[in-house]
PDB file of C-alpha atoms in Angstrom:
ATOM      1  CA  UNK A  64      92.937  95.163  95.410  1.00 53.00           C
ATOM      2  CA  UNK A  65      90.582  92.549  94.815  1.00 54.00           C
ATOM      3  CA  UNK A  66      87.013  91.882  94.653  1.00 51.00           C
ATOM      4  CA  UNK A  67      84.755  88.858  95.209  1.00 47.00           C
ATOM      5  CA  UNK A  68      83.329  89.082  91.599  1.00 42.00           C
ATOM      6  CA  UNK A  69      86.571  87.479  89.978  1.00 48.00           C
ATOM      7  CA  UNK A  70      86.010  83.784  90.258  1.00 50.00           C
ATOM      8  CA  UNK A  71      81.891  84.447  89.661  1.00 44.00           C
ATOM      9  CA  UNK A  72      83.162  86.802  86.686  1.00 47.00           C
ATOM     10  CA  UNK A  73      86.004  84.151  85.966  1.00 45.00           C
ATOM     11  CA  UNK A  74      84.723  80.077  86.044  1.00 45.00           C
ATOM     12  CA  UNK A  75      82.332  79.089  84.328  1.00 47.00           C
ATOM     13  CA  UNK A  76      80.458  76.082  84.534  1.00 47.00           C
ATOM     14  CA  UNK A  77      81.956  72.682  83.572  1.00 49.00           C
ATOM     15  CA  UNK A  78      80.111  70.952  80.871  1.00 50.00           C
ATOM     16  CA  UNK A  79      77.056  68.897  81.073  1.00 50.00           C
ATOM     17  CA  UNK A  80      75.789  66.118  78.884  1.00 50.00           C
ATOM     18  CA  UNK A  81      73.124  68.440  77.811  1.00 56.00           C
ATOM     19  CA  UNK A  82      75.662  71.293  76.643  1.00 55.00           C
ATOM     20  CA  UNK A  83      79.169  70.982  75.682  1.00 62.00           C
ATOM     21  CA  UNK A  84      81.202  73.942  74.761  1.00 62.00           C
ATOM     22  CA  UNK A  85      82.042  75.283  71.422  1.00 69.00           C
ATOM     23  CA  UNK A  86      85.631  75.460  70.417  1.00 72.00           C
ATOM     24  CA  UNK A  87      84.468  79.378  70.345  1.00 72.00           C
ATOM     25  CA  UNK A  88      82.966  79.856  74.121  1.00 65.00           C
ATOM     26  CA  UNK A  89      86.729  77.940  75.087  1.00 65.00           C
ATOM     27  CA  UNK A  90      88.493  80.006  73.050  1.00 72.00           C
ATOM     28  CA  UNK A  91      86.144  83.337  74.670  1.00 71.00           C
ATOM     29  CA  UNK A  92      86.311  82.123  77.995  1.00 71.00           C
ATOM     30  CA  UNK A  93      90.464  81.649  77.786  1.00 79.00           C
ATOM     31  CA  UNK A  94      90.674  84.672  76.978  1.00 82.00           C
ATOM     32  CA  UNK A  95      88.617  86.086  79.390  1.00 83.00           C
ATOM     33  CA  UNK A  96      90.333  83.923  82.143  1.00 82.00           C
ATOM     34  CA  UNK A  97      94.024  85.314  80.850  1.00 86.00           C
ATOM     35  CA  UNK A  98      92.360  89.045  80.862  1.00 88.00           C
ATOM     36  CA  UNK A  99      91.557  89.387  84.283  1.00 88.00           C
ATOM     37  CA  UNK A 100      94.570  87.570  85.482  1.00 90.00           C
ATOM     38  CA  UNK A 101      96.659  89.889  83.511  1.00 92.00           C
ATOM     39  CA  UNK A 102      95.025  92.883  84.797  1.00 92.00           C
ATOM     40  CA  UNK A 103      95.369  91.789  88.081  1.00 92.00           C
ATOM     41  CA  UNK A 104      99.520  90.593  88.109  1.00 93.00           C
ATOM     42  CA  UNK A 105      99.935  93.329  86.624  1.00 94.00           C
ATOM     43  CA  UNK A 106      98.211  95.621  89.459  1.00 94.00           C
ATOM     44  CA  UNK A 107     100.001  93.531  91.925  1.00 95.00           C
ATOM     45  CA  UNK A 108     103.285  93.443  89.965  1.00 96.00           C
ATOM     46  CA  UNK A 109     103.076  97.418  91.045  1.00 96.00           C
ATOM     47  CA  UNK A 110     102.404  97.145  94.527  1.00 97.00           C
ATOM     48  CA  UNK A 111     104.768  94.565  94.880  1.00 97.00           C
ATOM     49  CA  UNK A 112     107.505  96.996  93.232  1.00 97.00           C
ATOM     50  CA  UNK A 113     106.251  99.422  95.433  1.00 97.00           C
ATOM     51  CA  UNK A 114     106.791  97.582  99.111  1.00 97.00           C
ATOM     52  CA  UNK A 115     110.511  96.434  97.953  1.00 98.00           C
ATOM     53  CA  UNK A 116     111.195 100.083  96.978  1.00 98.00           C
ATOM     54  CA  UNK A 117     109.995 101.144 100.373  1.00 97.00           C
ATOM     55  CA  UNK A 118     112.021  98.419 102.396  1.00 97.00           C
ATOM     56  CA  UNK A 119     114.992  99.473 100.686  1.00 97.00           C
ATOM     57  CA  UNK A 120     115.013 102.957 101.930  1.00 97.00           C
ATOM     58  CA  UNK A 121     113.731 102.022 105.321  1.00 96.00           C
ATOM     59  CA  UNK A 122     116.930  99.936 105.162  1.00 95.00           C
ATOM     60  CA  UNK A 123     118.650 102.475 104.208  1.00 94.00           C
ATOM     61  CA  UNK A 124     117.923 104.934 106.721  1.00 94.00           C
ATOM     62  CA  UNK A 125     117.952 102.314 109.437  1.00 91.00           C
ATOM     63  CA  UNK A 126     121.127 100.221 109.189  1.00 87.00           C
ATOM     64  CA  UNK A 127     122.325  98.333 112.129  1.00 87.00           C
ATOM     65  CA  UNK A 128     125.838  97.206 113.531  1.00 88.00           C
ATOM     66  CA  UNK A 129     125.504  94.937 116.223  1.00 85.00           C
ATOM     67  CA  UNK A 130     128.278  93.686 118.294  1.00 83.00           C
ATOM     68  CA  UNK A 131     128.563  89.555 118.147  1.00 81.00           C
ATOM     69  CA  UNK A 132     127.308  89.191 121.886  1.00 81.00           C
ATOM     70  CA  UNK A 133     123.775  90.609 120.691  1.00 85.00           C
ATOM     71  CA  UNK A 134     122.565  87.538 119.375  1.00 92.00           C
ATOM     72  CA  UNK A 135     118.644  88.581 119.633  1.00 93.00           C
ATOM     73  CA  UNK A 136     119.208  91.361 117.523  1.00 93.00           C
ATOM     74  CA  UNK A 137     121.653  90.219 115.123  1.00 94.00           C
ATOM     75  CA  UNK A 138     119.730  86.909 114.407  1.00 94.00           C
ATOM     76  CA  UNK A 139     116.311  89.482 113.820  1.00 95.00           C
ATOM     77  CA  UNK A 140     118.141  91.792 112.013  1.00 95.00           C
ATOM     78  CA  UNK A 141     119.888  88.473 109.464  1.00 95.00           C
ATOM     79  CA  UNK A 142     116.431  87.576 109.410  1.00 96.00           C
ATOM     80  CA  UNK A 143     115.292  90.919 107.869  1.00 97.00           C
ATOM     81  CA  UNK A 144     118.113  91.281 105.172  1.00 97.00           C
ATOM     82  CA  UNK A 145     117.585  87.820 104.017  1.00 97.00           C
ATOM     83  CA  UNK A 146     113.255  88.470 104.135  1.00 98.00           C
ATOM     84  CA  UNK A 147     114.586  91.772 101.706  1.00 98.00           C
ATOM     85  CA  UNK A 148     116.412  89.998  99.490  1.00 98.00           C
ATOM     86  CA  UNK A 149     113.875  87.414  98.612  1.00 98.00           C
ATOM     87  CA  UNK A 150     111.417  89.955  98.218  1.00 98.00           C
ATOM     88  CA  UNK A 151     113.615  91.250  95.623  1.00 97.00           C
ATOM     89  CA  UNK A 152     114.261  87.942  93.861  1.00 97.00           C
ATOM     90  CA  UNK A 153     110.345  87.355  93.668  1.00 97.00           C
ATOM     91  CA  UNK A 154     110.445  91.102  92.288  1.00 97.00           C
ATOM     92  CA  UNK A 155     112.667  90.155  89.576  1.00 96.00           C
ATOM     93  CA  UNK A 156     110.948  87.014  88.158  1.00 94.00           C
ATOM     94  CA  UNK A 157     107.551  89.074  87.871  1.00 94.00           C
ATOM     95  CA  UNK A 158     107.817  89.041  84.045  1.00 91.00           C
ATOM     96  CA  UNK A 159     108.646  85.254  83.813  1.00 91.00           C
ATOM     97  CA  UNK A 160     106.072  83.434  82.223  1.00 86.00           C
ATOM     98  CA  UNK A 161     105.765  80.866  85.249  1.00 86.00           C
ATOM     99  CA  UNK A 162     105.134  83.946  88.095  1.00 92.00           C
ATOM    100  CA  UNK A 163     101.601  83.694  89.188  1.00 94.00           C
ATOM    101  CA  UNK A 164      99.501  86.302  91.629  1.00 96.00           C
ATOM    102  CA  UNK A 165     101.036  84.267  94.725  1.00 96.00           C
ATOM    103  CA  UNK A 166     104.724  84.555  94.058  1.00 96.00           C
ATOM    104  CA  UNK A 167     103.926  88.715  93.854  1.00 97.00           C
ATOM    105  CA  UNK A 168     101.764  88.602  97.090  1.00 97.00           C
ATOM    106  CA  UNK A 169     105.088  86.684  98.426  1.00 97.00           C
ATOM    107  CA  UNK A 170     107.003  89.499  97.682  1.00 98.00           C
ATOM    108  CA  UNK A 171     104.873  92.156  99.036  1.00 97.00           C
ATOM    109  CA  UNK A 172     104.858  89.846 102.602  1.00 97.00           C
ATOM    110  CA  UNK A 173     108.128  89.285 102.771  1.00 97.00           C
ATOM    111  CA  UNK A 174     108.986  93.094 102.423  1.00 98.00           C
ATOM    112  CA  UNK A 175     106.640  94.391 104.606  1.00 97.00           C
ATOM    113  CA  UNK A 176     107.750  91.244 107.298  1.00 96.00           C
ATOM    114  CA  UNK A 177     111.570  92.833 106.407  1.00 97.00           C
ATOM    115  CA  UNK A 178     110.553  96.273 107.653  1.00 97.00           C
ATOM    116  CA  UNK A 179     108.415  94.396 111.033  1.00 96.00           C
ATOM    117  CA  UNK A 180     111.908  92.499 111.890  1.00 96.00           C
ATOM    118  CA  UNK A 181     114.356  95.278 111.274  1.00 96.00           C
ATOM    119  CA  UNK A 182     112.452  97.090 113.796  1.00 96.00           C
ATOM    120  CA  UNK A 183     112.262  94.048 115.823  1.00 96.00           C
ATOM    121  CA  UNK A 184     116.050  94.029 115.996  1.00 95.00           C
ATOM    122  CA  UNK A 185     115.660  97.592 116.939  1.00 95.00           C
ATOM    123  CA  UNK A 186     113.947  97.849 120.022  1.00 95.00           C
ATOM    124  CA  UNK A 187     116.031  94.457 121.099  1.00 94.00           C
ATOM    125  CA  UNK A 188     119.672  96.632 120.410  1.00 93.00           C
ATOM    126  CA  UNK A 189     117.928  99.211 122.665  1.00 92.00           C
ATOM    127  CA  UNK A 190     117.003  96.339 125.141  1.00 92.00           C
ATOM    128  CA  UNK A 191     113.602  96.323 124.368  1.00 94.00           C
ATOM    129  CA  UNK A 192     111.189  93.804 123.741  1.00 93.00           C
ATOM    130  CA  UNK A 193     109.462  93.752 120.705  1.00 93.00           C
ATOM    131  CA  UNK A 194     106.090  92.062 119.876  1.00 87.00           C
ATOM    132  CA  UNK A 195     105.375  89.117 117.306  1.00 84.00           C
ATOM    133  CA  UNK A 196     105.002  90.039 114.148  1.00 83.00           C
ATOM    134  CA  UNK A 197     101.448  91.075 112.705  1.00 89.00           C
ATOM    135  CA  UNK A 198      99.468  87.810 111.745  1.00 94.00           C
ATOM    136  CA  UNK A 199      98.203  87.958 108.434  1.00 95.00           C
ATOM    137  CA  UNK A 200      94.301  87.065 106.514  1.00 96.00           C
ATOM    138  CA  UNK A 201      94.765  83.547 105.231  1.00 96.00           C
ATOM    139  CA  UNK A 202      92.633  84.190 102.510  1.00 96.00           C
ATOM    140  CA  UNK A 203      94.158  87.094 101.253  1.00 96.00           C
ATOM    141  CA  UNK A 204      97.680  87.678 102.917  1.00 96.00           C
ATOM    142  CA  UNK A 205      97.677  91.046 101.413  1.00 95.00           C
ATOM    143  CA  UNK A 206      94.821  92.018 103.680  1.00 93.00           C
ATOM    144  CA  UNK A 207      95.244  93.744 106.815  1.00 81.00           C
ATOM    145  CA  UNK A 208      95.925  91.816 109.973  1.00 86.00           C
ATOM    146  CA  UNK A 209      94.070  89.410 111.515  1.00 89.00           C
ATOM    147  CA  UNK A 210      90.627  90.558 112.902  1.00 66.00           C
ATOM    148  CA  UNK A 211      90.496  88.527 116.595  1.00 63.00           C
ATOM    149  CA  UNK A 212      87.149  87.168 117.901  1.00 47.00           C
ATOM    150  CA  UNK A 213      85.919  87.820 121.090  1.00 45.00           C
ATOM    151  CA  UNK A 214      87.327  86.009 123.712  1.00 46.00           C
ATOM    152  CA  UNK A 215      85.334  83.313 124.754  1.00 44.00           C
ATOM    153  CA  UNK A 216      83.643  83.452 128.220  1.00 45.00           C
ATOM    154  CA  UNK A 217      85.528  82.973 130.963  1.00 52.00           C
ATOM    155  CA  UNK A 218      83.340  81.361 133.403  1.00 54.00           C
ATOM    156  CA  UNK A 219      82.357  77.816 133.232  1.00 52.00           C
ATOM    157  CA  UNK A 220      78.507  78.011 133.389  1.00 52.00           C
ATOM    158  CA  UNK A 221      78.657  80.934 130.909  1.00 50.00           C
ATOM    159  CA  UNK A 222      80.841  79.257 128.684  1.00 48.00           C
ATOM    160  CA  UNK A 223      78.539  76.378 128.703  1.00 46.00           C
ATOM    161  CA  UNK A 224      75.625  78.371 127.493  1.00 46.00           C
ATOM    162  CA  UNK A 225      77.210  79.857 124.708  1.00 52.00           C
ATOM    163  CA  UNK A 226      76.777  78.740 121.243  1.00 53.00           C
ATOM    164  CA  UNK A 227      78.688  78.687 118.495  1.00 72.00           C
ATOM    165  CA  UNK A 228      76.853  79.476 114.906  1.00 89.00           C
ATOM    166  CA  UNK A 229      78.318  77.783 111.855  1.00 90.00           C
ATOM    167  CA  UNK A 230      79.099  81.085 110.380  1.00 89.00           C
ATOM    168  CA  UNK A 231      80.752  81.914 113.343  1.00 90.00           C
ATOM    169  CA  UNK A 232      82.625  78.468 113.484  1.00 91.00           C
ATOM    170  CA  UNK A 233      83.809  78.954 109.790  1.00 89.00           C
ATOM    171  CA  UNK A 234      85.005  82.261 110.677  1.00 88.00           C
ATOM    172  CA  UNK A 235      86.880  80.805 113.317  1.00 90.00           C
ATOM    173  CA  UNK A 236      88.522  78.498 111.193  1.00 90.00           C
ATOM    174  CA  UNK A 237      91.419  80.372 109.326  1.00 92.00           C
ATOM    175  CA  UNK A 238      92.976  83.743 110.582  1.00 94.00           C
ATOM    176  CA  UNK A 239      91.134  86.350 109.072  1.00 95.00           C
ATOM    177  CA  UNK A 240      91.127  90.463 108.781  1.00 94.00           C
ATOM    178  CA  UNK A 241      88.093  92.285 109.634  1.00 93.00           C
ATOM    179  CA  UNK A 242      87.103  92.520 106.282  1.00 93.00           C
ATOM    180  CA  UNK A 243      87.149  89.107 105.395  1.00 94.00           C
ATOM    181  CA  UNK A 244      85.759  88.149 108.524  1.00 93.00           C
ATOM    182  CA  UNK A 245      82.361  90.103 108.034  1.00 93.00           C
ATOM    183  CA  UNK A 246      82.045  88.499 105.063  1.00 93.00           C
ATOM    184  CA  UNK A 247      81.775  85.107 106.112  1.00 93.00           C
ATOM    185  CA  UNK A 248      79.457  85.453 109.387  1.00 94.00           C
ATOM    186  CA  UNK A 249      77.303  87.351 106.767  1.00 94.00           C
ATOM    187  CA  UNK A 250      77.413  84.486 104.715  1.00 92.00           C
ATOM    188  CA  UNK A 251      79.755  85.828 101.647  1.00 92.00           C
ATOM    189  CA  UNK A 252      82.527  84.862  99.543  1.00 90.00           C
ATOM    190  CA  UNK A 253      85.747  86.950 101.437  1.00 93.00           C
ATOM    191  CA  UNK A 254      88.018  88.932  99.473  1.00 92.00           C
ATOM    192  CA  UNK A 255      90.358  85.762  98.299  1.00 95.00           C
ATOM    193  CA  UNK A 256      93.687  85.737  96.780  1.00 95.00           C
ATOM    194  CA  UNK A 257      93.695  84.426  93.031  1.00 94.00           C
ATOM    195  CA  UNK A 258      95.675  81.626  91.355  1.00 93.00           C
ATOM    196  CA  UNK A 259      95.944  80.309  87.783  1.00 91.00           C
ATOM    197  CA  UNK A 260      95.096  76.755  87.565  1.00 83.00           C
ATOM    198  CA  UNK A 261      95.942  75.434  84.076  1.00 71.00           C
ATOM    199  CA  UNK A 262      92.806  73.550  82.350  1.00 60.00           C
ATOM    200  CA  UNK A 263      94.630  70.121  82.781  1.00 58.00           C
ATOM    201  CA  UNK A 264      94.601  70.602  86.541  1.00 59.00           C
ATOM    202  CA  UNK A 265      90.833  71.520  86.805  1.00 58.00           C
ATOM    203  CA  UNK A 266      89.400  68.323  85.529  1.00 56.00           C
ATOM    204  CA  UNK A 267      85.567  68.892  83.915  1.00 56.00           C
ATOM    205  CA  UNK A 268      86.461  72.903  82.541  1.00 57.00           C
ATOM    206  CA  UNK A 269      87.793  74.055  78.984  1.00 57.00           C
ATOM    207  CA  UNK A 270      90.349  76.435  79.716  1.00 63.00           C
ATOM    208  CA  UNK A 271      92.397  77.823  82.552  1.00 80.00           C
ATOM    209  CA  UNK A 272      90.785  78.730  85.549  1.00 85.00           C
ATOM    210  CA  UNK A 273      90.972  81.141  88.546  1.00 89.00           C
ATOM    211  CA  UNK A 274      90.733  79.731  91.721  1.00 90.00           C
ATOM    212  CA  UNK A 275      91.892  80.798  95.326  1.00 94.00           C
ATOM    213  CA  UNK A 276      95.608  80.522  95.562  1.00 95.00           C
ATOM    214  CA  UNK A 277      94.811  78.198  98.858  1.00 94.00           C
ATOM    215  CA  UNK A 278      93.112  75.675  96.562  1.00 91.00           C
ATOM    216  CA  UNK A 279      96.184  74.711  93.968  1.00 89.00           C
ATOM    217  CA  UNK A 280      97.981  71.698  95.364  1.00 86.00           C
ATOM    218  CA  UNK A 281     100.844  71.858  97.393  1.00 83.00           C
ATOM    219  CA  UNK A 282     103.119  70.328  95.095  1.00 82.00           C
ATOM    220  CA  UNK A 283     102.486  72.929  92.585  1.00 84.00           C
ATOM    221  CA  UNK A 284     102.918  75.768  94.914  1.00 88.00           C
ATOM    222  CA  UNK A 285     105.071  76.740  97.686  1.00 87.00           C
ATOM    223  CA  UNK A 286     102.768  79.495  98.927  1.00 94.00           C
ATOM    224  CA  UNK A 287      99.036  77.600  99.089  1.00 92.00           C
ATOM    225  CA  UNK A 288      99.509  76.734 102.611  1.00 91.00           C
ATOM    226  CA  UNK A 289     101.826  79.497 104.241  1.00 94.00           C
ATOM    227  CA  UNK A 290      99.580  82.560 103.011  1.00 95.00           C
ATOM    228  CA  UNK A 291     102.241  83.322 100.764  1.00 95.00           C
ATOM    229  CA  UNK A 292     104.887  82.679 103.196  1.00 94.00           C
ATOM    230  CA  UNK A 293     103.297  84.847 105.834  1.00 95.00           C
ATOM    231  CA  UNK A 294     103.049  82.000 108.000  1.00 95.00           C
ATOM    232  CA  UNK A 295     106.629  80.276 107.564  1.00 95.00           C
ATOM    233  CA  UNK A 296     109.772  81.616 108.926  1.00 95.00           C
ATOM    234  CA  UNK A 297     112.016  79.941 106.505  1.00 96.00           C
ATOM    235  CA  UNK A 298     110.596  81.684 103.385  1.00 96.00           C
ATOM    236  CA  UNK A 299     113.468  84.131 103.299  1.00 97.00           C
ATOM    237  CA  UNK A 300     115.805  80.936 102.970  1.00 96.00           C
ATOM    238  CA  UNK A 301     112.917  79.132 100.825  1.00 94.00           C
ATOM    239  CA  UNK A 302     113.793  81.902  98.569  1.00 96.00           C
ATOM    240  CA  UNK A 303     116.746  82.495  98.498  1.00 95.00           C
ATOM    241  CA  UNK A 304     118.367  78.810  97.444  1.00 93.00           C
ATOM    242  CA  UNK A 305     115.651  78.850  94.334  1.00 89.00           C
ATOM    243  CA  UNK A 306     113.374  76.296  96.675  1.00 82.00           C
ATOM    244  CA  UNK A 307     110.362  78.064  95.674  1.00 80.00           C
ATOM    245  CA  UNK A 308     110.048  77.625  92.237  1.00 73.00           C
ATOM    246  CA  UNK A 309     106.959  75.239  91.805  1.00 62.00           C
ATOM    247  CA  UNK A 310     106.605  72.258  89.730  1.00 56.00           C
ATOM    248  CA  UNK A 311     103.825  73.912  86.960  1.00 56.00           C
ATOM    249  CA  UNK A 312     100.972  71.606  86.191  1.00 54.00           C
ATOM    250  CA  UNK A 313     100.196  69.896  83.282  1.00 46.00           C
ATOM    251  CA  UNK A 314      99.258  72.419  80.542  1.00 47.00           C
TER     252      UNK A 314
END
């Protein structure tokens, strides 16, 4: 959905002494700024409405009734309703002014996670065990899942000799689909997941810029160091008692 090209396309370079902007290449590059991101929430707004839809029939179609002494399944299957719901609510709020390209990427996790768990409490009401569920790219949780690396030598000697580049040691560093993955060890920008950061909060630019949703302060942003809830099990219930609605920065 997206490309490396939006923050190159997207920032532009804080003022020097030698040059400061005209009220005219602010006003241009605001605009510019408010373009793409309104191309893209509005791309995502659709794919969001798209993974809800499809959780709701899957939901549908696979309704459970578990008896109280099937805990495992019945605390899975609580799990996915609630995961369902809040994809919903995040759903509902994508017109609000304050809904950003996170809080949509949110909803498409949490209702794809829905439809992992439901089947999850599944195979455990057949007395089966399922797996965890899918790890997801940090740097753009819509991404597939996580791309492992190799597993490191098992011998002592061999692991001795091997060496770690610092492409490969960056790579290493956050979970990270194939995609993304190849793009750092070849040196590259990844495919990263876009925020709006008012011009207050980006001290030295004119304007709002777009920077990766990992990069906007915690405070401001319930989803900058979760992946968009990916990596949080309490997002459902994050969600659903209104938790997640971020402080907005200065405008």
């Amino acid at each position: 959905m997206f490309r490396r090209w939006w923050f190159l396309k997207a920032a532009r370079p804080a003022p020097t002494t030698e040059h400061h902007p005209s009220r005219r290449e602010v006003r241009e590059h605001k605009a510019l700024v408010l373009g793409e991101w309104e191309a893209l929430r509005d791309r995502l707004r659709e794919l969001a409405a798209e993974r809800v839809t499809a959780a709701g029939t899957v939901f549908q179609a696979a309704e459970l009734r578990l008896p109280t002494e099937e805990s495992a399944a019945r605390r899975a299957y609580q799990w996915a309703l609630e995961a369902y719901e809040a994809a919903g609510r995040l759903l509902d709020r994508a017109d609000h002014p304050d809904t950003d390209l996170p809080d949509l990427a949110a909803a498409v996790v949490l209702a794809e996670q829905a439809v992992e768990r439901l089947a999850a409490a599944h195979l455990l009401h057949a007395g089966q065990r399922p797996g965890p569920l899918a790890v997801r790219c940090y740097y753009n949780p819509l991404h597939g899942p996580v791309e492992n690396a190799a597993e490191p030598p098992k011998n002592r000697k061999t692991r001795q000799r091997a060496r770690t580049t610092t492409r490969e040691a960056a790579a290493d560093r956050r979970p990270a689909c194939r995609s993304c993955r190849a793009a750092i060890l070849a040196g590259q920008t990844p495919d990263v997941l876009p925020a709006l950061l008012p011009a207050k909060a980006a001290p030295g630019r004119k304007g709002p810029v777009l920077v990766p949703y990992f990069a906007v302060p915690r405070q401001w942003s319930p989803w900058s160091t979760t992946a968009c809830g990916a990596y949080d099990p309490a997002t459902p219930s994050l969600v659903l008692r209104g938790a997640h609605h971020h402080r907005r920065p200065p405008h």
